[in-house]
Amino acid sequence: MPATPQRGRALRRLTIGAAVLAAAGLTATALPAGADTGHAGHAARAGRTVDVQLLSFNDFHGNLEPPQGSSGTVEEAQPDGTKKSIPAGGAEYLAQSLRTARKGHPYSVTAAAGDLVGASPLLSGLFHDEPTIEAMNGLGLDVTSVGNHEFDEGRAELTRLQKGGCHPKDGCYEKGKTFRGADFPYLAANVTDEKTGTPLLKPYTVWKHKGVRIGFIGVTLEGTPNIVSANGVKGLKFHDEVETINKYAKVLNKQGVKSIVALIHEGGLPVSTSYNYHCDSPGPGDGISGPITDIAKHVTPAVDALVTGHTHQAYACTIPDPSGRPRTVTSAASYGKLYTDTTLTYDRRTRDIVRTSVKAPGAVNHVVDRTQPKAADMTSLITRWNKLAAPVAARPVGHISADIAGRGAAAPESPLGDVIADAQLEATKAGDKGGAQLALMNPGGVRSDLAFKASGAEGDGVVTYGEAFTVQPFTNMMNVVDLTGAQLLTALQQQVSGPNEASPKILQISRGLTYTLDMTKSGAARIVKDSVKLDGTALDPAKTYRVAMNEFLAGGGDGFAAFKDGKNKYVGPSDLDAFTGYLTAHSSADSPLTPPKADRITVVK
């Protein structure tokens, strides 16, 4: 497959610097910890190696403005064992951080690992994420893999984001301007057309600068169809990540490209949520679990570093490759709150990255803090798009008395999840609107917190339409279906079993539904059967219940196959309309909505 930039795309940004590192200036002591201080050190003194700076991030999700509430903070472990919360993120600060980091690095490349768009705040989502692609062009992104959210609006829209052109329904948003698309290649090596077998987009690309060549292979998680609406992935096939990466690593090797980085939209779960946690303690990869660990252990040693995402976690680990050599595996949390700086020592003679059995190339996560100056071009971009969005975004829809935690909640049940589930029940409980008796909300659909502090001129405690959209950006239609008590119990068990056993997906539940979640047990047994009650009455396996949920869940999304068996489907309003309607009906300036206690699920640890 072609490895050159698409026809007509802007020339990729290359950091300005010296043509090569001066032979006398690159000594053995200047090499990263991962360098071989014997052979490589000698080579460095002879000018044989150069350090390539790999800057990376992932899961930006259209957060052009700094995220609100806990979604906009990172946790930093302190020397005394305490943890500090640091406000972070926003395109103005991410762009500035990357530009500052590139200074003094003549060989610098910037990559991402998917979900740049999708589930985006209103500022980006209202315009089908064109503002975010424009921002990525501006901050100098060189390449990215696709993520699952790049498929939210289907293959045609993803192709438009790459190639440009105005939206087929909404048209062009600015008079006299046509959306030009991404200046960087989107890579989708493991996504092919079901009929033809050809890749949807480029499987790989080769970054070239002054004789240095580094190949990038991009994949998303194989399970994307399970977490994206069916329409979004219609006609597409998603292949095994390891098999695909290994296949294209061979292709690159045959082209003489020996230095390879895999961009993988799949991730892991570090032991600590602090971004500066040392996850190689006590040994390489010991402090991280999840799907990426198995992937990393099987991806060919020909790949020199893995940039990952999807789990929204922060880590910079080394996990042994199949030959036993350590290899860097990184993730920069989400929403542009961190970026990773990895040093790849490139050997000009072998055209490969220097790795030894002692350490992999050095990688460090850095906070995108908000104390630094803002990138003026990003401020201008945000101001321009905000002006277009203002008539919709600034409209007040409710009032709250304090922060209502959603995405940032520490417990399986979140206060905002309860509010959303109650809103969905209220919107569908009338007999002529579905007749729902309970509502269930997937946790991944709650994209943010509701913050008490004003994000603009609306005043503290006021919830705007734009803020509500940030919480519920998918605009899924509500469905109400018949499920037996037995089917409902099976669905609850699927939260913690099957594909969700390793990383449970705890549904947010409406008022009246209660049960006990015993995390000391394993699999389906974590749901204490006799504890499941609706309005104080035990769930009857033979009885039929009317259950409200969004269309994504109703289609079996997130591993909830039981919901696909629902009968007598009623289609109601969008989840966003249900949410904003509930906020308006249940709050005012004099009587704001207070955060619920989130006590419907009793958790045993």
Coordinates of C-alpha atoms in Angstrom, one line a residue:
M1 CA 0.0 0.0 0.0
P2 CA 1.2 3.6 -0.6
A3 CA 3.2 5.0 2.2
T4 CA 3.4 8.6 0.9
P5 CA 1.2 11.5 1.9
Q6 CA -2.2 11.8 0.1
R7 CA -2.2 13.9 -3.1
G8 CA -2.7 17.6 -2.4
R9 CA -2.2 17.5 1.3
A10 CA -0.1 20.2 2.9
L11 CA 3.6 19.5 3.4
R12 CA 4.0 17.8 6.7
R13 CA 5.6 19.9 9.5
L14 CA 9.2 19.1 10.2
T15 CA 11.0 20.6 13.2
I16 CA 13.6 23.1 12.0
G17 CA 17.1 22.3 13.3
A18 CA 20.6 21.2 12.3
A19 CA 20.9 18.8 9.4
V20 CA 22.6 16.2 11.6
L21 CA 23.9 16.1 15.2
A22 CA 27.5 17.1 15.3
A23 CA 29.6 14.0 15.7
A24 CA 31.6 15.7 18.5
G25 CA 28.4 16.8 20.3
L26 CA 26.7 13.4 20.6
T27 CA 28.6 11.4 23.2
A28 CA 27.9 8.2 25.0
T29 CA 26.7 10.2 28.0
A30 CA 24.1 12.0 25.8
L31 CA 22.4 8.8 24.9
P32 CA 19.0 7.8 26.5
A33 CA 19.0 5.2 29.2
G34 CA 17.9 2.7 26.5
A35 CA 21.0 3.0 24.4
D36 CA 23.7 0.3 24.3
T37 CA 26.6 2.2 25.9
G38 CA 29.1 -0.1 24.3
H39 CA 28.4 -0.6 20.6
A40 CA 25.9 2.3 20.2
G41 CA 28.0 4.6 22.3
H42 CA 31.0 4.1 19.9
A43 CA 28.7 4.6 17.0
A44 CA 27.3 7.8 18.4
R45 CA 30.8 9.3 18.8
A46 CA 31.3 8.5 15.1
G47 CA 28.0 10.4 14.3
R48 CA 26.3 7.1 13.4
T49 CA 23.2 7.6 15.6
V50 CA 20.7 10.4 16.0
D51 CA 18.0 10.8 18.6
V52 CA 14.5 11.1 17.1
Q53 CA 11.9 12.7 19.4
L54 CA 8.5 11.0 19.2
L55 CA 5.8 13.2 20.7
S56 CA 2.4 11.4 21.1
F57 CA -1.0 11.7 22.6
N58 CA -4.4 9.9 22.3
D59 CA -8.1 10.2 22.9
F60 CA -8.4 13.9 22.4
H61 CA -12.2 13.6 21.7
G62 CA -12.6 17.1 20.3
N63 CA -11.7 18.8 23.6
L64 CA -10.5 22.1 22.1
E65 CA -11.4 24.0 25.2
P66 CA -10.0 22.8 28.6
P67 CA -12.3 20.1 29.9
Q68 CA -14.5 21.0 32.9
G69 CA -14.4 19.4 36.4
S70 CA -12.4 16.3 37.1
S71 CA -12.3 15.5 33.4
G72 CA -9.9 18.4 33.1
T73 CA -7.4 17.3 35.7
V74 CA -4.5 14.8 36.0
E75 CA -3.4 13.2 39.2
E76 CA 0.3 13.6 40.2
A77 CA 1.9 11.4 42.9
Q78 CA 3.9 13.5 45.4
P79 CA 7.2 12.4 47.1
D80 CA 5.4 12.1 50.5
G81 CA 2.8 9.7 49.1
T82 CA 0.0 12.1 48.7
K83 CA -1.7 13.0 45.3
K84 CA -2.1 16.4 43.7
S85 CA -4.8 17.3 41.2
I86 CA -3.5 19.5 38.3
P87 CA -5.8 21.3 35.8
A88 CA -4.7 20.3 32.3
G89 CA -5.7 20.1 28.7
G90 CA -7.1 22.3 26.0
A91 CA -5.8 22.8 22.4
E92 CA -4.2 26.2 23.2
Y93 CA -2.0 24.5 25.8
L94 CA -1.4 21.3 24.0
A95 CA -0.2 23.1 20.9
Q96 CA 2.1 25.3 23.1
S97 CA 3.4 22.3 25.0
L98 CA 4.3 20.4 21.8
R99 CA 5.9 23.5 20.2
T100 CA 8.0 24.0 23.3
A101 CA 9.0 20.4 23.5
R102 CA 10.2 20.4 19.9
K103 CA 12.7 23.2 20.5
G104 CA 16.3 21.9 20.2
H105 CA 15.2 18.6 18.5
P106 CA 16.0 18.6 14.8
Y107 CA 14.4 15.2 14.4
S108 CA 10.9 15.4 15.9
V109 CA 7.7 13.6 14.8
T110 CA 4.2 13.9 16.4
A111 CA 1.8 10.9 16.4
A112 CA -1.5 10.0 17.9
A113 CA -3.3 6.8 18.7
G114 CA -6.9 7.4 17.7
D115 CA -10.2 8.9 19.0
L116 CA -9.1 12.4 18.1
V117 CA -12.7 13.0 17.4
G118 CA -16.1 11.6 18.4
A119 CA -17.9 12.0 21.7
S120 CA -16.8 15.6 21.3
P121 CA -18.0 18.7 23.2
L122 CA -20.4 20.9 21.3
L123 CA -17.7 23.3 19.9
S124 CA -16.4 20.4 17.8
G125 CA -19.3 18.0 17.7
L126 CA -21.8 20.6 16.3
F127 CA -19.6 20.9 13.2
H128 CA -18.9 17.2 12.7
D129 CA -15.5 17.7 14.3
E130 CA -14.1 19.9 11.5
P131 CA -12.7 22.3 14.2
T132 CA -10.7 19.5 15.8
I133 CA -9.2 18.4 12.5
E134 CA -8.2 22.0 11.8
A135 CA -6.6 22.2 15.2
M136 CA -4.7 19.0 14.7
N137 CA -3.4 20.4 11.4
G138 CA -2.3 23.5 13.2
L139 CA -0.5 21.9 16.1
G140 CA 1.6 19.8 13.7
L141 CA 0.3 16.3 14.0
D142 CA 2.1 14.0 11.5
V143 CA 0.1 10.8 11.7
T144 CA -2.6 9.0 13.7
S145 CA -4.3 5.7 13.9
V146 CA -8.1 5.5 13.8
G147 CA -9.9 4.8 17.0
N148 CA -13.4 3.4 17.5
H149 CA -15.0 6.8 17.8
E150 CA -13.7 7.8 14.4
F151 CA -16.5 5.4 13.2
D152 CA -19.3 7.1 15.1
E153 CA -20.7 8.7 11.9
G154 CA -19.7 5.9 9.5
R155 CA -17.0 5.3 6.9
A156 CA -18.1 8.1 4.5
E157 CA -17.7 10.7 7.2
L158 CA -14.3 9.3 8.3
T159 CA -13.2 9.5 4.7
R160 CA -14.4 13.1 4.5
L161 CA -12.4 14.0 7.6
Q162 CA -9.3 12.7 5.8
K163 CA -9.9 14.0 2.3
G164 CA -11.9 17.1 3.0
G165 CA -15.1 18.6 1.5
C166 CA -18.2 20.0 3.1
H167 CA -20.7 17.9 5.0
P168 CA -23.2 16.2 2.7
K169 CA -26.2 17.4 4.7
D170 CA -25.1 20.4 6.7
G171 CA -22.9 21.8 4.0
C172 CA -20.1 24.3 4.6
Y173 CA -20.1 26.2 7.9
E174 CA -18.1 29.3 6.9
K175 CA -18.9 31.3 3.8
G176 CA -16.4 30.9 1.1
K177 CA -14.5 28.1 2.9
T178 CA -14.4 24.5 2.1
F179 CA -13.2 22.0 4.7
R180 CA -9.8 20.8 3.5
G181 CA -9.5 17.7 5.6
A182 CA -6.6 16.3 7.6
D183 CA -3.1 17.3 6.6
F184 CA -1.9 14.1 8.3
P185 CA -2.7 10.5 7.3
Y186 CA -5.3 8.5 9.3
L187 CA -4.0 4.9 9.4
A188 CA -6.5 1.9 9.6
A189 CA -4.4 -1.2 8.8
N190 CA -6.9 -3.6 10.4
V191 CA -10.1 -2.2 8.9
T192 CA -11.0 -3.5 5.5
D193 CA -14.0 -3.5 3.2
E194 CA -16.1 -6.6 3.7
K195 CA -16.6 -7.3 0.0
T196 CA -13.2 -6.3 -1.5
G197 CA -10.9 -6.9 1.4
T198 CA -9.0 -3.7 0.7
P199 CA -8.0 -1.4 3.6
L200 CA -10.4 1.4 4.3
L201 CA -7.6 3.9 4.7
K202 CA -3.8 3.7 4.5
P203 CA -2.4 0.9 6.6
Y204 CA 0.9 2.6 7.2
T205 CA 3.0 5.6 6.3
V206 CA 6.8 6.4 6.4
W207 CA 8.0 9.6 8.1
K208 CA 11.2 10.9 6.4
H209 CA 13.6 13.6 7.5
K210 CA 17.2 14.1 6.4
G211 CA 17.8 10.4 5.7
V212 CA 16.0 9.1 8.7
R213 CA 13.0 6.9 8.0
I214 CA 10.5 5.6 10.5
G215 CA 7.4 3.6 9.6
F216 CA 4.1 4.0 11.4
I217 CA 1.4 1.3 11.4
G218 CA -2.0 2.2 12.7
V219 CA -4.7 -0.1 14.0
T220 CA -7.8 0.2 16.1
L221 CA -9.1 -2.4 18.5
E222 CA -10.5 -5.5 16.9
G223 CA -13.7 -5.2 19.0
T224 CA -14.7 -1.9 17.5
P225 CA -18.0 -3.3 16.2
N226 CA -19.0 -4.2 19.7
I227 CA -18.7 -0.6 21.0
V228 CA -19.9 1.4 18.0
S229 CA -23.4 1.7 16.5
A230 CA -24.0 -0.9 13.7
N231 CA -24.5 1.9 11.1
G232 CA -21.0 3.2 11.9
V233 CA -19.2 0.0 10.9
K234 CA -21.6 -1.3 8.2
G235 CA -19.7 -3.0 5.5
L236 CA -16.4 -3.1 7.3
K237 CA -14.4 -5.9 8.9
F238 CA -12.0 -5.4 11.8
H239 CA -9.0 -7.7 12.1
D240 CA -6.7 -8.9 14.8
E241 CA -4.4 -6.2 15.9
V242 CA -1.2 -8.3 16.4
E243 CA -1.6 -10.2 13.1
T244 CA -2.2 -7.0 11.2
I245 CA 0.8 -5.2 12.7
N246 CA 3.1 -8.1 12.1
K247 CA 1.9 -8.3 8.5
Y248 CA 2.7 -4.7 7.7
A249 CA 6.0 -4.8 9.7
K250 CA 7.2 -7.3 7.1
V251 CA 6.0 -5.1 4.3
L252 CA 7.9 -2.2 5.7
N253 CA 11.0 -4.3 6.2
K254 CA 10.9 -5.4 2.6
Q255 CA 11.0 -1.7 1.7
G256 CA 14.1 -1.2 3.8
V257 CA 12.2 0.5 6.7
K258 CA 13.7 -1.0 9.8
S259 CA 12.5 1.5 12.4
I260 CA 8.8 1.0 13.1
V261 CA 6.2 2.4 15.6
A262 CA 2.8 0.9 16.1
L263 CA -0.1 3.3 16.8
I264 CA -2.7 1.1 18.6
H265 CA -6.1 2.2 19.7
E266 CA -6.2 -0.3 22.5
G267 CA -4.8 0.1 26.0
G268 CA -4.1 -1.0 29.5
L269 CA -4.9 -0.3 33.1
P270 CA -2.0 0.8 35.3
V271 CA -2.0 0.0 39.0
S272 CA -2.0 3.7 39.8
T273 CA -4.1 6.5 38.2
S274 CA -1.2 9.0 38.8
Y275 CA 0.3 10.0 35.5
N276 CA 3.9 9.8 36.9
Y277 CA 3.4 6.3 38.4
H278 CA 6.4 4.1 37.6
C279 CA 4.7 1.0 36.1
D280 CA 7.9 -0.9 35.7
S281 CA 8.1 -1.6 39.4
P282 CA 9.0 -4.2 40.5
G283 CA 9.8 -5.3 37.0
P284 CA 9.1 -4.4 33.3
G285 CA 5.3 -4.3 32.7
D286 CA 4.4 -5.5 36.2
G287 CA 2.4 -2.4 37.0
I288 CA 0.0 -2.6 34.1
S289 CA -2.7 -5.0 33.0
G290 CA -5.4 -5.1 30.3
P291 CA -5.6 -6.0 26.6
I292 CA -2.4 -4.0 25.6
T293 CA -0.2 -6.3 27.7
D294 CA -1.0 -9.4 25.6
I295 CA -0.8 -7.4 22.4
A296 CA 2.6 -6.0 23.4
K297 CA 4.0 -9.5 24.2
H298 CA 3.0 -10.8 20.7
V299 CA 3.7 -7.9 18.3
T300 CA 6.9 -8.7 16.3
P301 CA 10.2 -7.4 17.7
A302 CA 10.6 -5.5 14.4
V303 CA 8.3 -2.9 16.0
D304 CA 10.3 -0.6 18.2
A305 CA 7.7 1.2 20.2
L306 CA 3.9 1.0 20.9
V307 CA 1.8 4.2 21.2
T308 CA -1.6 3.2 22.6
G309 CA -4.9 4.6 23.8
H310 CA -8.6 3.8 24.4
T311 CA -8.5 3.3 28.1
H312 CA -7.9 7.0 28.9
Q313 CA -5.1 6.0 31.3
A314 CA -1.6 7.4 31.6
Y315 CA 1.5 5.1 31.5
A316 CA 5.0 4.9 30.1
C317 CA 6.0 1.3 30.6
T318 CA 8.3 -1.3 29.1
I319 CA 6.9 -4.7 28.3
P320 CA 9.1 -7.4 26.9
D321 CA 8.6 -8.2 23.2
P322 CA 8.5 -11.9 22.0
S323 CA 12.3 -12.0 22.0
G324 CA 12.4 -10.9 25.6
R325 CA 13.8 -7.4 24.9
P326 CA 12.0 -4.5 26.6
R327 CA 9.9 -2.2 24.5
T328 CA 8.2 1.1 25.3
V329 CA 4.4 1.1 25.6
T330 CA 2.8 4.4 26.3
S331 CA -0.5 6.2 26.7
A332 CA -1.1 9.9 27.4
A333 CA -4.4 9.7 29.3
S334 CA -7.1 11.7 27.3
Y335 CA -8.5 15.1 26.3
G336 CA -5.0 16.5 25.6
K337 CA -4.1 16.6 29.3
L338 CA -0.8 14.9 28.7
Y339 CA 1.7 14.3 25.9
T340 CA 4.4 11.6 25.8
D341 CA 8.0 12.4 24.9
T342 CA 9.9 9.3 23.7
T343 CA 13.5 9.1 22.6
L344 CA 14.2 6.8 19.7
T345 CA 17.9 6.4 19.0
Y346 CA 18.2 5.8 15.2
D347 CA 21.2 3.9 13.8
R348 CA 22.0 5.3 10.4
R349 CA 23.8 2.2 9.3
T350 CA 21.3 -0.5 10.4
R351 CA 18.3 2.0 9.9
D352 CA 16.9 0.6 13.1
I353 CA 16.2 1.9 16.6
V354 CA 18.8 1.0 19.2
R355 CA 17.3 -1.3 21.8
T356 CA 19.1 -3.5 24.3
S357 CA 18.1 -6.2 26.8
V358 CA 18.6 -3.6 29.7
K359 CA 16.1 -0.9 28.8
A360 CA 13.9 0.3 26.0
P361 CA 14.0 3.8 24.6
G362 CA 13.2 6.4 27.3
A363 CA 9.6 7.7 27.5
V364 CA 8.1 10.3 29.8
N365 CA 4.6 11.7 30.2
H366 CA 4.3 15.4 30.6
V367 CA 1.4 17.5 31.9
V368 CA -0.2 20.0 29.5
D369 CA -0.5 22.5 32.2
R370 CA -2.6 25.7 32.0
T371 CA -0.1 28.1 33.5
Q372 CA 1.9 28.3 30.3
P373 CA 1.1 30.9 27.5
K374 CA -1.7 30.0 25.1
A375 CA -1.0 29.2 21.5
A376 CA -2.5 32.3 19.8
D377 CA -3.5 30.5 16.6
M378 CA -5.5 28.0 18.7
T379 CA -7.2 30.8 20.6
S380 CA -8.2 32.4 17.3
L381 CA -9.5 29.0 16.0
I382 CA -11.6 28.5 19.2
T383 CA -13.0 32.0 19.1
R384 CA -14.0 31.7 15.5
W385 CA -15.9 28.5 16.0
N386 CA -17.4 29.6 19.3
K387 CA -18.9 32.5 17.5
L388 CA -20.7 30.1 15.1
A389 CA -21.8 27.8 18.0
A390 CA -22.9 30.5 20.4
P391 CA -26.6 30.7 19.5
V392 CA -27.0 27.0 20.3
A393 CA -24.3 26.5 23.0
A394 CA -25.0 29.3 25.4
R395 CA -28.7 28.6 25.9
P396 CA -29.4 27.7 29.6
V397 CA -31.1 24.4 30.2
G398 CA -30.8 23.9 34.0
H399 CA -29.2 24.8 37.3
I400 CA -27.1 22.7 39.7
S401 CA -26.1 23.4 43.3
A402 CA -22.6 21.7 43.1
D403 CA -20.4 19.6 40.8
I404 CA -22.2 16.5 39.7
A405 CA -19.5 13.8 39.0
G406 CA -19.9 11.7 35.9
R407 CA -16.8 10.7 34.0
G408 CA -14.7 11.6 37.0
A409 CA -16.6 9.6 39.6
A410 CA -14.5 7.1 41.5
A411 CA -17.3 4.6 42.2
P412 CA -19.1 2.3 39.6
E413 CA -22.3 4.3 40.1
S414 CA -21.9 8.0 39.5
P415 CA -24.2 10.8 40.6
L416 CA -24.5 12.1 37.0
G417 CA -25.2 8.6 35.8
D418 CA -28.2 8.5 38.1
V419 CA -29.4 11.8 36.8
I420 CA -29.1 10.6 33.2
A421 CA -30.9 7.3 33.9
D422 CA -33.7 9.1 35.8
A423 CA -34.0 11.6 32.9
Q424 CA -34.3 8.7 30.4
L425 CA -37.0 7.0 32.5
E426 CA -39.0 10.2 32.9
A427 CA -38.9 10.8 29.1
T428 CA -40.2 7.3 28.3
K429 CA -42.4 6.2 31.3
A430 CA -45.8 7.6 30.0
G431 CA -47.9 4.9 28.4
D432 CA -47.9 6.7 25.1
K433 CA -44.1 7.3 25.2
G434 CA -42.9 3.7 25.7
G435 CA -44.3 2.8 29.1
A436 CA -40.8 2.3 30.6
Q437 CA -40.5 1.0 34.2
L438 CA -36.7 1.4 34.5
A439 CA -33.8 2.9 32.5
L440 CA -30.2 1.8 32.0
M441 CA -27.4 3.9 30.8
N442 CA -23.9 2.7 29.5
P443 CA -21.1 4.3 31.5
G444 CA -19.0 5.1 28.5
G445 CA -21.8 7.3 27.2
V446 CA -21.3 9.7 30.1
R447 CA -18.5 11.8 28.7
S448 CA -17.9 14.5 31.3
D449 CA -19.0 15.9 34.7
L450 CA -21.4 18.8 35.2
A451 CA -19.3 21.5 36.8
F452 CA -20.8 24.2 39.1
K453 CA -18.2 26.8 38.0
A454 CA -19.2 28.7 34.9
S455 CA -17.4 27.8 31.7
G456 CA -18.4 31.2 30.1
A457 CA -20.6 34.2 31.0
E458 CA -23.6 32.1 32.0
G459 CA -22.9 32.3 35.8
D460 CA -22.0 29.6 38.3
G461 CA -24.4 26.8 38.6
V462 CA -26.0 27.4 35.2
V463 CA -26.0 24.4 32.9
T464 CA -25.9 25.4 29.2
Y465 CA -26.9 23.4 26.3
G466 CA -23.2 23.2 25.3
E467 CA -22.3 21.7 28.7
A468 CA -25.1 19.2 28.5
F469 CA -24.0 18.2 25.0
T470 CA -20.5 17.6 26.3
V471 CA -22.0 15.1 28.8
Q472 CA -24.2 13.4 26.2
P473 CA -22.7 14.1 22.7
F474 CA -23.8 11.0 20.8
T475 CA -27.5 12.0 20.4
N476 CA -28.6 8.4 20.5
M477 CA -32.3 7.8 20.2
M478 CA -34.1 6.3 23.2
N479 CA -35.5 2.8 22.8
V480 CA -38.0 1.0 25.1
V481 CA -38.2 -2.8 24.9
D482 CA -39.7 -5.8 26.6
L483 CA -37.3 -7.9 28.6
T484 CA -38.1 -10.7 31.0
G485 CA -36.7 -10.6 34.5
A486 CA -34.4 -13.4 33.5
Q487 CA -33.1 -11.4 30.5
L488 CA -32.7 -8.4 32.6
L489 CA -30.7 -10.4 35.2
T490 CA -28.5 -11.8 32.4
A491 CA -27.8 -8.2 31.2
L492 CA -26.8 -7.1 34.6
Q493 CA -24.5 -10.2 34.8
Q494 CA -22.9 -9.2 31.5
Q495 CA -21.6 -6.0 33.2
V496 CA -19.0 -8.2 35.0
S497 CA -18.7 -11.3 32.9
G498 CA -17.7 -12.3 29.4
P499 CA -15.9 -9.5 27.5
N500 CA -16.6 -7.2 30.5
E501 CA -15.1 -9.4 33.2
A502 CA -11.6 -8.0 33.2
S503 CA -12.9 -4.4 32.9
P504 CA -16.5 -4.2 34.2
K505 CA -18.9 -1.8 32.5
I506 CA -21.4 -1.0 35.3
L507 CA -24.7 0.4 33.9
Q508 CA -26.1 3.5 35.5
I509 CA -29.6 2.8 36.8
S510 CA -32.8 4.7 37.3
R511 CA -34.5 5.4 40.6
G512 CA -36.2 2.3 42.0
L513 CA -33.8 -0.3 40.7
T514 CA -31.4 -1.6 43.4
Y515 CA -29.0 -4.5 43.8
T516 CA -25.7 -5.6 45.3
L517 CA -22.4 -5.9 43.4
D518 CA -20.0 -8.2 45.1
M519 CA -16.6 -7.6 43.7
T520 CA -15.0 -10.2 45.9
K521 CA -16.5 -12.8 43.6
S522 CA -15.8 -13.5 39.9
G523 CA -17.8 -13.3 36.7
A524 CA -21.6 -13.3 36.8
A525 CA -21.6 -14.3 40.5
R526 CA -20.7 -10.7 41.2
I527 CA -24.3 -9.8 40.8
V528 CA -26.1 -11.1 43.9
K529 CA -29.3 -12.5 42.3
D530 CA -31.6 -12.2 45.3
S531 CA -30.7 -8.5 45.8
V532 CA -32.0 -7.3 42.4
K533 CA -35.2 -5.4 43.2
L534 CA -37.5 -2.9 41.4
D535 CA -39.3 -0.5 43.7
G536 CA -38.6 -2.8 46.6
T537 CA -39.9 -6.0 44.9
A538 CA -37.6 -8.8 43.9
L539 CA -37.1 -9.2 40.2
D540 CA -39.4 -11.9 38.8
P541 CA -37.6 -14.0 36.1
A542 CA -40.9 -14.8 34.3
K543 CA -42.3 -11.3 34.4
T544 CA -42.0 -8.9 31.4
Y545 CA -40.6 -5.4 32.1
R546 CA -40.4 -2.3 29.9
V547 CA -36.8 -1.2 29.9
A548 CA -35.5 2.1 28.5
M549 CA -32.0 2.5 27.1
N550 CA -30.3 4.2 24.2
E551 CA -30.2 2.6 20.8
F552 CA -26.5 1.7 21.2
L553 CA -27.2 -0.5 24.2
A554 CA -30.4 -1.8 22.6
G555 CA -28.2 -3.1 19.7
G556 CA -26.1 -5.1 22.1
G557 CA -23.3 -2.5 22.4
D558 CA -20.6 -2.8 25.0
G559 CA -20.9 -6.5 25.3
F560 CA -24.6 -6.5 26.4
A561 CA -25.9 -9.2 24.0
A562 CA -29.0 -9.8 26.2
F563 CA -30.5 -6.4 25.1
K564 CA -30.6 -7.6 21.5
D565 CA -33.4 -10.0 22.5
G566 CA -35.7 -7.1 23.5
K567 CA -39.2 -7.1 22.0
N568 CA -41.9 -4.6 21.1
K569 CA -39.4 -1.7 20.6
Y570 CA -40.6 1.9 20.9
V571 CA -38.4 4.7 19.7
G572 CA -38.5 7.8 21.8
P573 CA -36.6 11.1 21.9
S574 CA -32.8 11.5 21.8
D575 CA -30.9 10.9 25.0
L576 CA -29.7 14.5 24.9
D577 CA -33.3 15.8 24.6
A578 CA -34.3 13.6 27.6
F579 CA -31.3 14.9 29.6
T580 CA -31.9 18.6 28.9
G581 CA -35.6 18.3 29.3
Y582 CA -35.1 16.7 32.8
L583 CA -32.7 19.4 33.9
T584 CA -35.1 22.1 32.8
A585 CA -38.1 20.5 34.5
H586 CA -36.3 19.7 37.8
S587 CA -34.2 22.8 38.5
S588 CA -34.3 26.6 38.6
A589 CA -32.1 29.4 39.8
D590 CA -34.0 29.3 43.2
S591 CA -34.1 25.5 43.4
P592 CA -31.1 24.0 41.7
L593 CA -30.6 20.3 41.2
T594 CA -28.5 18.7 43.9
P595 CA -26.2 15.8 43.2
P596 CA -27.9 12.4 44.0
K597 CA -26.3 10.2 46.6
A598 CA -25.5 7.4 44.1
D599 CA -26.6 4.7 46.5
R600 CA -28.7 2.4 44.2
I601 CA -25.9 -0.1 43.8
T602 CA -24.4 -1.6 47.0
V603 CA -20.8 -2.5 46.3
V604 CA -18.9 -5.1 48.3
K605 CA -15.1 -4.9 47.8

